[in-house]
Amino acid sequence: MERRVVKVGLLGLGTVGSGVVKMLRTKQEELAQKCGYEIEIQRILVRDLDKKRGVDVERSLLTRDVRDILDDPEVQIVIEVMGGESGTRDIVLESLLSGKHVITANKDLVALHGAQLHNAADSKNVELLYEAAVAGAIPIVRVLKQSFAADQVREVMGIVNGTTNFILSKMTQENASYEDALREAQALGYAEADPHADVSGLDAARKMAILASISMRQAVPLADVQLQGIEGVTQEDIAEAKALGLVIKLIGRARREGDAIEVSVSPMRLPDSHPLAQVNDCFNAVYVYADALGEAMLYGRGAGEMPTASAVVGDLLAVLRGRKFAAQQQVEWIGRLA
Amino acid sequence: MERRVVKVGLLGLGTVGSGVVKMLRTKQEELAQKCGYEIEIQRILVRDLDKKRGVDVERSLLTRDVRDILDDPEVQIVIEVMGGESGTRDIVLESLLSGKHVITANKDLVALHGAQLHNAADSKNVELLYEAAVAGAIPIVRVLKQSFAADQVREVMGIVNGTTNFILSKMTQENASYEDALREAQALGYAEADPHADVSGLDAARKMAILASISMRQAVPLADVQLQGIEGVTQEDIAEAKALGLVIKLIGRARREGDAIEVSVSPMRLPDSHPLAQVNDCFNAVYVYADALGEAMLYGRGAGEMPTASAVVGDLLAVLRGRKFAAQQQVEWIGRLA
């Protein structure tokens, strides 16, 4: 089979971006065999041209001007791994509206602007994929969209924030206080100096807004997610639960209640025998209950450079093997003939 | 969007076949919205035209002659849920070679003839999908093919036979003897009157041959799977393991050893803390270790009418939304114009 070249624009060259570049390089031949395209990075948007990177990149690939990517008709696919919200939304929106497929790892973007971005993608018949935005190594987005496509999902429960799960695991297994467990998480780099987004449940709420929207097939705004963090969980709460054979976990939950979708994030007491009760440390897991399939759970690491990069490259392959990309190629081909 | 009709031939109308018919009927409108096609069952192959079925079907849809499906150019997709090996292989092979996409729930077929069938599908650029053939409700085939597509899988460990997991769970949790646990499984309909295929590990071996072939991207013949069943596991073995904090599970395992792929099914002692140790009763789970993604696990029911039917219909949607089906439609369209 003759191989064509596909050109990709990369927005951001931080941890995940560097992981993506590494993967595309080391797996170039393997990926080409799988999708029939040689994947080339055309341009990389960065803030600082001179910063030391986790990967060696030719200087000529770097640009500080996003127009070098948006206005380049050769760039058919944009990978967004720079983070941010409103500015990033404008860039992603313009990419989609100009007929470029987009892959993003940005949960804030998808949680806040997912509906708008999906509409833009649909209007141009291009793909918008974001497996890496929720629970890094767990292919939950693909599974909900594809494997449950013929089913009706009733409930999704997830441990989708590794930092809080680490803290609660330490408090449960080692009788640590909340403060000590948080300090250990910070020392290990699992929690930020300002841990608010994690411990307040906000990060989990963003992911649950995305999972609820996909699984219930109805846009769930972030503002509708009821939110309670783990700051109020004490050693006593945990000991009391343990005595009853229960484990406290920060659980994101999305349920159908009649026509409404209820989404919440809060500390919950689960029986020891619940599949989510055994998910410890930085691991994530998502438990799904659907009419036909019954109960299922996916479990894996929530974050990390290579898991996230791998999810991004998985999405890239999905674009290249998908119907929308093929249709676009065809239209372009016919255009050239005319 | 204008909706076209796609015609499906169904081979078999047992438990799974009836579930597929039910699902296609009750979800007709929803499925059409998702894939842009109205799915019609054109013909159903059965052995006995007069048998009572789990679903009401017009008599005129039924046929005992497979040629009514194979020779019908309107049938673009064949769903094989009748079971069997060599005869079924010939039918599936002919379907593929005549340009029909095939979805099958038949693990014996895929384990024994997967390589030959894949070659046929590739030669005609049609799909061959079999999510329902391995671990019913767990979308492990799709996840291995797509989400791990950019990754290198090092090891797969699975509890892929619900009957033996039920028996071992009873022996572990209730100190039942092997014989009593087997009798209970038979009384509940989890085990056949002749339980050999399950307890010998043969059923698990077939599924592991399939999972190993997909995950390691190299055909693994069933004959290469090393096999040990659970018939020799005693109450004493289980008690001894328990005292050491270990649990005995029937584990299917596929590993890269240098250039070779080693696949085995055997009772293994797992530490309590291993994610697979907590998988009990009829549940299945597959644990994957890959270079980039690290460890991940999928968990769910292994079988059942609706889980299996749901997996089949999920595959059907995947065909209709995929690149190969779209390409075929295009060729047909151009042919009509010419």
PDB file of N, CA and C in Angstrom, chain B residues 261-320:
ATOM      1  N   ILE B 261       6.093 -15.691  22.173  1.00  0.00           N
ATOM      2  CA  ILE B 261       4.922 -15.385  22.972  1.00  0.00           C
ATOM      3  C   ILE B 261       4.574 -16.642  23.759  1.00  0.00           C
ATOM      4  N   GLU B 262       4.521 -16.524  25.087  1.00  0.00           N
ATOM      5  CA  GLU B 262       4.149 -17.674  25.909  1.00  0.00           C
ATOM      6  C   GLU B 262       2.727 -17.486  26.400  1.00  0.00           C
ATOM      7  N   VAL B 263       1.895 -18.476  26.147  1.00  0.00           N
ATOM      8  CA  VAL B 263       0.509 -18.378  26.602  1.00  0.00           C
ATOM      9  C   VAL B 263       0.160 -19.612  27.419  1.00  0.00           C
ATOM     10  N   SER B 264      -0.445 -19.395  28.576  1.00  0.00           N
ATOM     11  CA  SER B 264      -0.806 -20.521  29.424  1.00  0.00           C
ATOM     12  C   SER B 264      -2.121 -20.250  30.141  1.00  0.00           C
ATOM     13  N   VAL B 265      -2.755 -21.332  30.561  1.00  0.00           N
ATOM     14  CA  VAL B 265      -3.914 -21.245  31.454  1.00  0.00           C
ATOM     15  C   VAL B 265      -3.635 -22.206  32.597  1.00  0.00           C
ATOM     16  N   SER B 266      -3.649 -21.706  33.828  1.00  0.00           N
ATOM     17  CA  SER B 266      -3.403 -22.600  34.963  1.00  0.00           C
ATOM     18  C   SER B 266      -3.849 -21.942  36.263  1.00  0.00           C
ATOM     19  N   PRO B 267      -4.111 -22.759  37.296  1.00  0.00           N
ATOM     20  CA  PRO B 267      -4.448 -22.173  38.601  1.00  0.00           C
ATOM     21  C   PRO B 267      -3.208 -21.476  39.143  1.00  0.00           C
ATOM     22  N   MET B 268      -3.372 -20.227  39.560  1.00  0.00           N
ATOM     23  CA  MET B 268      -2.235 -19.470  40.099  1.00  0.00           C
ATOM     24  C   MET B 268      -2.593 -18.899  41.462  1.00  0.00           C
ATOM     25  N   ARG B 269      -1.569 -18.730  42.295  1.00  0.00           N
ATOM     26  CA  ARG B 269      -1.785 -18.078  43.585  1.00  0.00           C
ATOM     27  C   ARG B 269      -1.450 -16.605  43.441  1.00  0.00           C
ATOM     28  N   LEU B 270      -2.420 -15.755  43.673  1.00  0.00           N
ATOM     29  CA  LEU B 270      -2.215 -14.307  43.562  1.00  0.00           C
ATOM     30  C   LEU B 270      -2.252 -13.678  44.946  1.00  0.00           C
ATOM     31  N   PRO B 271      -1.423 -12.657  45.180  1.00  0.00           N
ATOM     32  CA  PRO B 271      -1.551 -11.928  46.450  1.00  0.00           C
ATOM     33  C   PRO B 271      -2.913 -11.245  46.518  1.00  0.00           C
ATOM     34  N   ASP B 272      -3.465 -11.193  47.736  1.00  0.00           N
ATOM     35  CA  ASP B 272      -4.746 -10.517  47.992  1.00  0.00           C
ATOM     36  C   ASP B 272      -4.835  -9.139  47.351  1.00  0.00           C
ATOM     37  N   SER B 273      -3.700  -8.460  47.262  1.00  0.00           N
ATOM     38  CA  SER B 273      -3.692  -7.072  46.801  1.00  0.00           C
ATOM     39  C   SER B 273      -3.706  -6.975  45.274  1.00  0.00           C
ATOM     40  N   HIS B 274      -3.561  -8.086  44.566  1.00  0.00           N
ATOM     41  CA  HIS B 274      -3.588  -8.035  43.104  1.00  0.00           C
ATOM     42  C   HIS B 274      -5.010  -7.718  42.637  1.00  0.00           C
ATOM     43  N   PRO B 275      -5.145  -6.809  41.650  1.00  0.00           N
ATOM     44  CA  PRO B 275      -6.500  -6.463  41.205  1.00  0.00           C
ATOM     45  C   PRO B 275      -7.345  -7.676  40.815  1.00  0.00           C
ATOM     46  N   LEU B 276      -6.721  -8.723  40.286  1.00  0.00           N
ATOM     47  CA  LEU B 276      -7.495  -9.894  39.863  1.00  0.00           C
ATOM     48  C   LEU B 276      -7.966 -10.743  41.046  1.00  0.00           C
ATOM     49  N   ALA B 277      -7.315 -10.567  42.208  1.00  0.00           N
ATOM     50  CA  ALA B 277      -7.661 -11.399  43.368  1.00  0.00           C
ATOM     51  C   ALA B 277      -9.077 -11.117  43.863  1.00  0.00           C
ATOM     52  N   GLN B 278      -9.565  -9.909  43.591  1.00  0.00           N
ATOM     53  CA  GLN B 278     -10.880  -9.503  44.101  1.00  0.00           C
ATOM     54  C   GLN B 278     -12.007  -9.800  43.122  1.00  0.00           C
ATOM     55  N   VAL B 279     -11.698 -10.441  42.021  1.00  0.00           N
ATOM     56  CA  VAL B 279     -12.722 -10.727  41.007  1.00  0.00           C
ATOM     57  C   VAL B 279     -13.366 -12.066  41.334  1.00  0.00           C
ATOM     58  N   ASN B 280     -14.632 -12.028  41.759  1.00  0.00           N
ATOM     59  CA  ASN B 280     -15.250 -13.245  42.264  1.00  0.00           C
ATOM     60  C   ASN B 280     -16.471 -13.681  41.469  1.00  0.00           C
ATOM     61  N   ASP B 281     -16.983 -14.862  41.835  1.00  0.00           N
ATOM     62  CA  ASP B 281     -18.189 -15.439  41.241  1.00  0.00           C
ATOM     63  C   ASP B 281     -18.048 -15.552  39.723  1.00  0.00           C
ATOM     64  N   CYS B 282     -19.117 -15.176  39.001  1.00  0.00           N
ATOM     65  CA  CYS B 282     -19.083 -15.378  37.546  1.00  0.00           C
ATOM     66  C   CYS B 282     -18.381 -14.260  36.802  1.00  0.00           C
ATOM     67  N   PHE B 283     -17.820 -13.299  37.524  1.00  0.00           N
ATOM     68  CA  PHE B 283     -17.220 -12.164  36.835  1.00  0.00           C
ATOM     69  C   PHE B 283     -15.929 -12.561  36.117  1.00  0.00           C
ATOM     70  N   ASN B 284     -15.666 -11.830  35.068  1.00  0.00           N
ATOM     71  CA  ASN B 284     -14.426 -11.951  34.295  1.00  0.00           C
ATOM     72  C   ASN B 284     -13.628 -10.665  34.488  1.00  0.00           C
ATOM     73  N   ALA B 285     -12.337 -10.749  34.280  1.00  0.00           N
ATOM     74  CA  ALA B 285     -11.533  -9.529  34.273  1.00  0.00           C
ATOM     75  C   ALA B 285     -10.269  -9.799  33.473  1.00  0.00           C
ATOM     76  N   VAL B 286      -9.789  -8.770  32.824  1.00  0.00           N
ATOM     77  CA  VAL B 286      -8.543  -8.889  32.072  1.00  0.00           C
ATOM     78  C   VAL B 286      -7.620  -7.755  32.492  1.00  0.00           C
ATOM     79  N   TYR B 287      -6.421  -8.141  32.872  1.00  0.00           N
ATOM     80  CA  TYR B 287      -5.410  -7.213  33.352  1.00  0.00           C
ATOM     81  C   TYR B 287      -4.321  -7.124  32.277  1.00  0.00           C
ATOM     82  N   VAL B 288      -3.961  -5.891  31.910  1.00  0.00           N
ATOM     83  CA  VAL B 288      -3.004  -5.692  30.824  1.00  0.00           C
ATOM     84  C   VAL B 288      -1.832  -4.875  31.341  1.00  0.00           C
ATOM     85  N   TYR B 289      -0.632  -5.283  30.983  1.00  0.00           N
ATOM     86  CA  TYR B 289       0.530  -4.472  31.301  1.00  0.00           C
ATOM     87  C   TYR B 289       1.222  -4.055  30.002  1.00  0.00           C
ATOM     88  N   ALA B 290       1.307  -2.738  29.783  1.00  0.00           N
ATOM     89  CA  ALA B 290       1.890  -2.233  28.534  1.00  0.00           C
ATOM     90  C   ALA B 290       2.961  -1.194  28.839  1.00  0.00           C
ATOM     91  N   ASP B 291       3.894  -1.023  27.884  1.00  0.00           N
ATOM     92  CA  ASP B 291       5.036  -0.129  28.109  1.00  0.00           C
ATOM     93  C   ASP B 291       4.613   1.272  28.528  1.00  0.00           C
ATOM     94  N   ALA B 292       3.768   1.903  27.741  1.00  0.00           N
ATOM     95  CA  ALA B 292       3.435   3.298  28.006  1.00  0.00           C
ATOM     96  C   ALA B 292       2.286   3.427  28.998  1.00  0.00           C
ATOM     97  N   LEU B 293       1.227   2.670  28.799  1.00  0.00           N
ATOM     98  CA  LEU B 293       0.038   2.831  29.638  1.00  0.00           C
ATOM     99  C   LEU B 293       0.205   2.262  31.034  1.00  0.00           C
ATOM    100  N   GLY B 294       1.209   1.424  31.232  1.00  0.00           N
ATOM    101  CA  GLY B 294       1.344   0.786  32.529  1.00  0.00           C
ATOM    102  C   GLY B 294       0.274  -0.259  32.714  1.00  0.00           C
ATOM    103  N   GLU B 295      -0.262  -0.381  33.944  1.00  0.00           N
ATOM    104  CA  GLU B 295      -1.228  -1.452  34.183  1.00  0.00           C
ATOM    105  C   GLU B 295      -2.654  -0.947  34.079  1.00  0.00           C
ATOM    106  N   ALA B 296      -3.505  -1.759  33.533  1.00  0.00           N
ATOM    107  CA  ALA B 296      -4.916  -1.434  33.426  1.00  0.00           C
ATOM    108  C   ALA B 296      -5.701  -2.729  33.565  1.00  0.00           C
ATOM    109  N   MET B 297      -6.949  -2.613  34.013  1.00  0.00           N
ATOM    110  CA  MET B 297      -7.785  -3.804  34.146  1.00  0.00           C
ATOM    111  C   MET B 297      -9.206  -3.499  33.702  1.00  0.00           C
ATOM    112  N   LEU B 298      -9.824  -4.443  33.042  1.00  0.00           N
ATOM    113  CA  LEU B 298     -11.242  -4.341  32.687  1.00  0.00           C
ATOM    114  C   LEU B 298     -11.979  -5.474  33.375  1.00  0.00           C
ATOM    115  N   TYR B 299     -13.151  -5.178  33.881  1.00  0.00           N
ATOM    116  CA  TYR B 299     -13.897  -6.105  34.730  1.00  0.00           C
ATOM    117  C   TYR B 299     -15.364  -6.085  34.340  1.00  0.00           C
ATOM    118  N   GLY B 300     -16.010  -7.231  34.281  1.00  0.00           N
ATOM    119  CA  GLY B 300     -17.443  -7.252  33.985  1.00  0.00           C
ATOM    120  C   GLY B 300     -17.958  -8.677  33.890  1.00  0.00           C
ATOM    121  N   ARG B 301     -19.221  -8.808  33.505  1.00  0.00           N
ATOM    122  CA  ARG B 301     -19.793 -10.143  33.364  1.00  0.00           C
ATOM    123  C   ARG B 301     -19.226 -10.822  32.127  1.00  0.00           C
ATOM    124  N   GLY B 302     -19.019 -12.140  32.237  1.00  0.00           N
ATOM    125  CA  GLY B 302     -18.390 -12.855  31.132  1.00  0.00           C
ATOM    126  C   GLY B 302     -19.361 -13.306  30.061  1.00  0.00           C
ATOM    127  N   ALA B 303     -20.634 -13.422  30.403  1.00  0.00           N
ATOM    128  CA  ALA B 303     -21.567 -14.012  29.446  1.00  0.00           C
ATOM    129  C   ALA B 303     -22.982 -13.556  29.754  1.00  0.00           C
ATOM    130  N   GLY B 304     -23.925 -14.191  29.103  1.00  0.00           N
ATOM    131  CA  GLY B 304     -25.324 -13.831  29.303  1.00  0.00           C
ATOM    132  C   GLY B 304     -25.910 -13.329  28.003  1.00  0.00           C
ATOM    133  N   GLU B 305     -27.226 -13.511  27.840  1.00  0.00           N
ATOM    134  CA  GLU B 305     -27.885 -13.165  26.583  1.00  0.00           C
ATOM    135  C   GLU B 305     -27.667 -11.690  26.224  1.00  0.00           C
ATOM    136  N   MET B 306     -28.070 -10.777  27.119  1.00  0.00           N
ATOM    137  CA  MET B 306     -28.044  -9.373  26.742  1.00  0.00           C
ATOM    138  C   MET B 306     -26.632  -8.777  26.698  1.00  0.00           C
ATOM    139  N   PRO B 307     -25.752  -9.107  27.650  1.00  0.00           N
ATOM    140  CA  PRO B 307     -24.372  -8.617  27.497  1.00  0.00           C
ATOM    141  C   PRO B 307     -23.757  -9.033  26.164  1.00  0.00           C
ATOM    142  N   THR B 308     -23.979 -10.296  25.787  1.00  0.00           N
ATOM    143  CA  THR B 308     -23.381 -10.775  24.543  1.00  0.00           C
ATOM    144  C   THR B 308     -24.034 -10.101  23.340  1.00  0.00           C
ATOM    145  N   ALA B 309     -25.385  -9.999  23.371  1.00  0.00           N
ATOM    146  CA  ALA B 309     -26.080  -9.331  22.267  1.00  0.00           C
ATOM    147  C   ALA B 309     -25.626  -7.878  22.149  1.00  0.00           C
ATOM    148  N   SER B 310     -25.443  -7.240  23.286  1.00  0.00           N
ATOM    149  CA  SER B 310     -25.017  -5.842  23.294  1.00  0.00           C
ATOM    150  C   SER B 310     -23.634  -5.687  22.659  1.00  0.00           C
ATOM    151  N   ALA B 311     -22.752  -6.644  22.940  1.00  0.00           N
ATOM    152  CA  ALA B 311     -21.416  -6.602  22.326  1.00  0.00           C
ATOM    153  C   ALA B 311     -21.516  -6.795  20.815  1.00  0.00           C
ATOM    154  N   VAL B 312     -22.404  -7.685  20.382  1.00  0.00           N
ATOM    155  CA  VAL B 312     -22.596  -7.917  18.942  1.00  0.00           C
ATOM    156  C   VAL B 312     -23.120  -6.647  18.266  1.00  0.00           C
ATOM    157  N   VAL B 313     -24.127  -6.031  18.874  1.00  0.00           N
ATOM    158  CA  VAL B 313     -24.706  -4.830  18.269  1.00  0.00           C
ATOM    159  C   VAL B 313     -23.689  -3.669  18.311  1.00  0.00           C
ATOM    160  N   GLY B 314     -22.878  -3.624  19.351  1.00  0.00           N
ATOM    161  CA  GLY B 314     -21.800  -2.634  19.394  1.00  0.00           C
ATOM    162  C   GLY B 314     -20.855  -2.802  18.210  1.00  0.00           C
ATOM    163  N   ASP B 315     -20.516  -4.044  17.895  1.00  0.00           N
ATOM    164  CA  ASP B 315     -19.663  -4.321  16.724  1.00  0.00           C
ATOM    165  C   ASP B 315     -20.360  -3.912  15.430  1.00  0.00           C
ATOM    166  N   LEU B 316     -21.662  -4.150  15.369  1.00  0.00           N
ATOM    167  CA  LEU B 316     -22.426  -3.788  14.166  1.00  0.00           C
ATOM    168  C   LEU B 316     -22.351  -2.271  13.937  1.00  0.00           C
ATOM    169  N   LEU B 317     -22.532  -1.511  15.011  1.00  0.00           N
ATOM    170  CA  LEU B 317     -22.394  -0.054  14.900  1.00  0.00           C
ATOM    171  C   LEU B 317     -20.997   0.331  14.446  1.00  0.00           C
ATOM    172  N   ALA B 318     -19.998  -0.367  14.985  1.00  0.00           N
ATOM    173  CA  ALA B 318     -18.613  -0.062  14.609  1.00  0.00           C
ATOM    174  C   ALA B 318     -18.394  -0.297  13.118  1.00  0.00           C
ATOM    175  N   VAL B 319     -18.965  -1.364  12.580  1.00  0.00           N
ATOM    176  CA  VAL B 319     -18.853  -1.605  11.132  1.00  0.00           C
ATOM    177  C   VAL B 319     -19.479  -0.439  10.377  1.00  0.00           C
ATOM    178  N   LEU B 320     -20.700  -0.060  10.788  1.00  0.00           N
ATOM    179  CA  LEU B 320     -21.444   0.958  10.041  1.00  0.00           C
ATOM    180  C   LEU B 320     -20.809   2.341  10.159  1.00  0.00           C
TER     181      LEU B 320
END
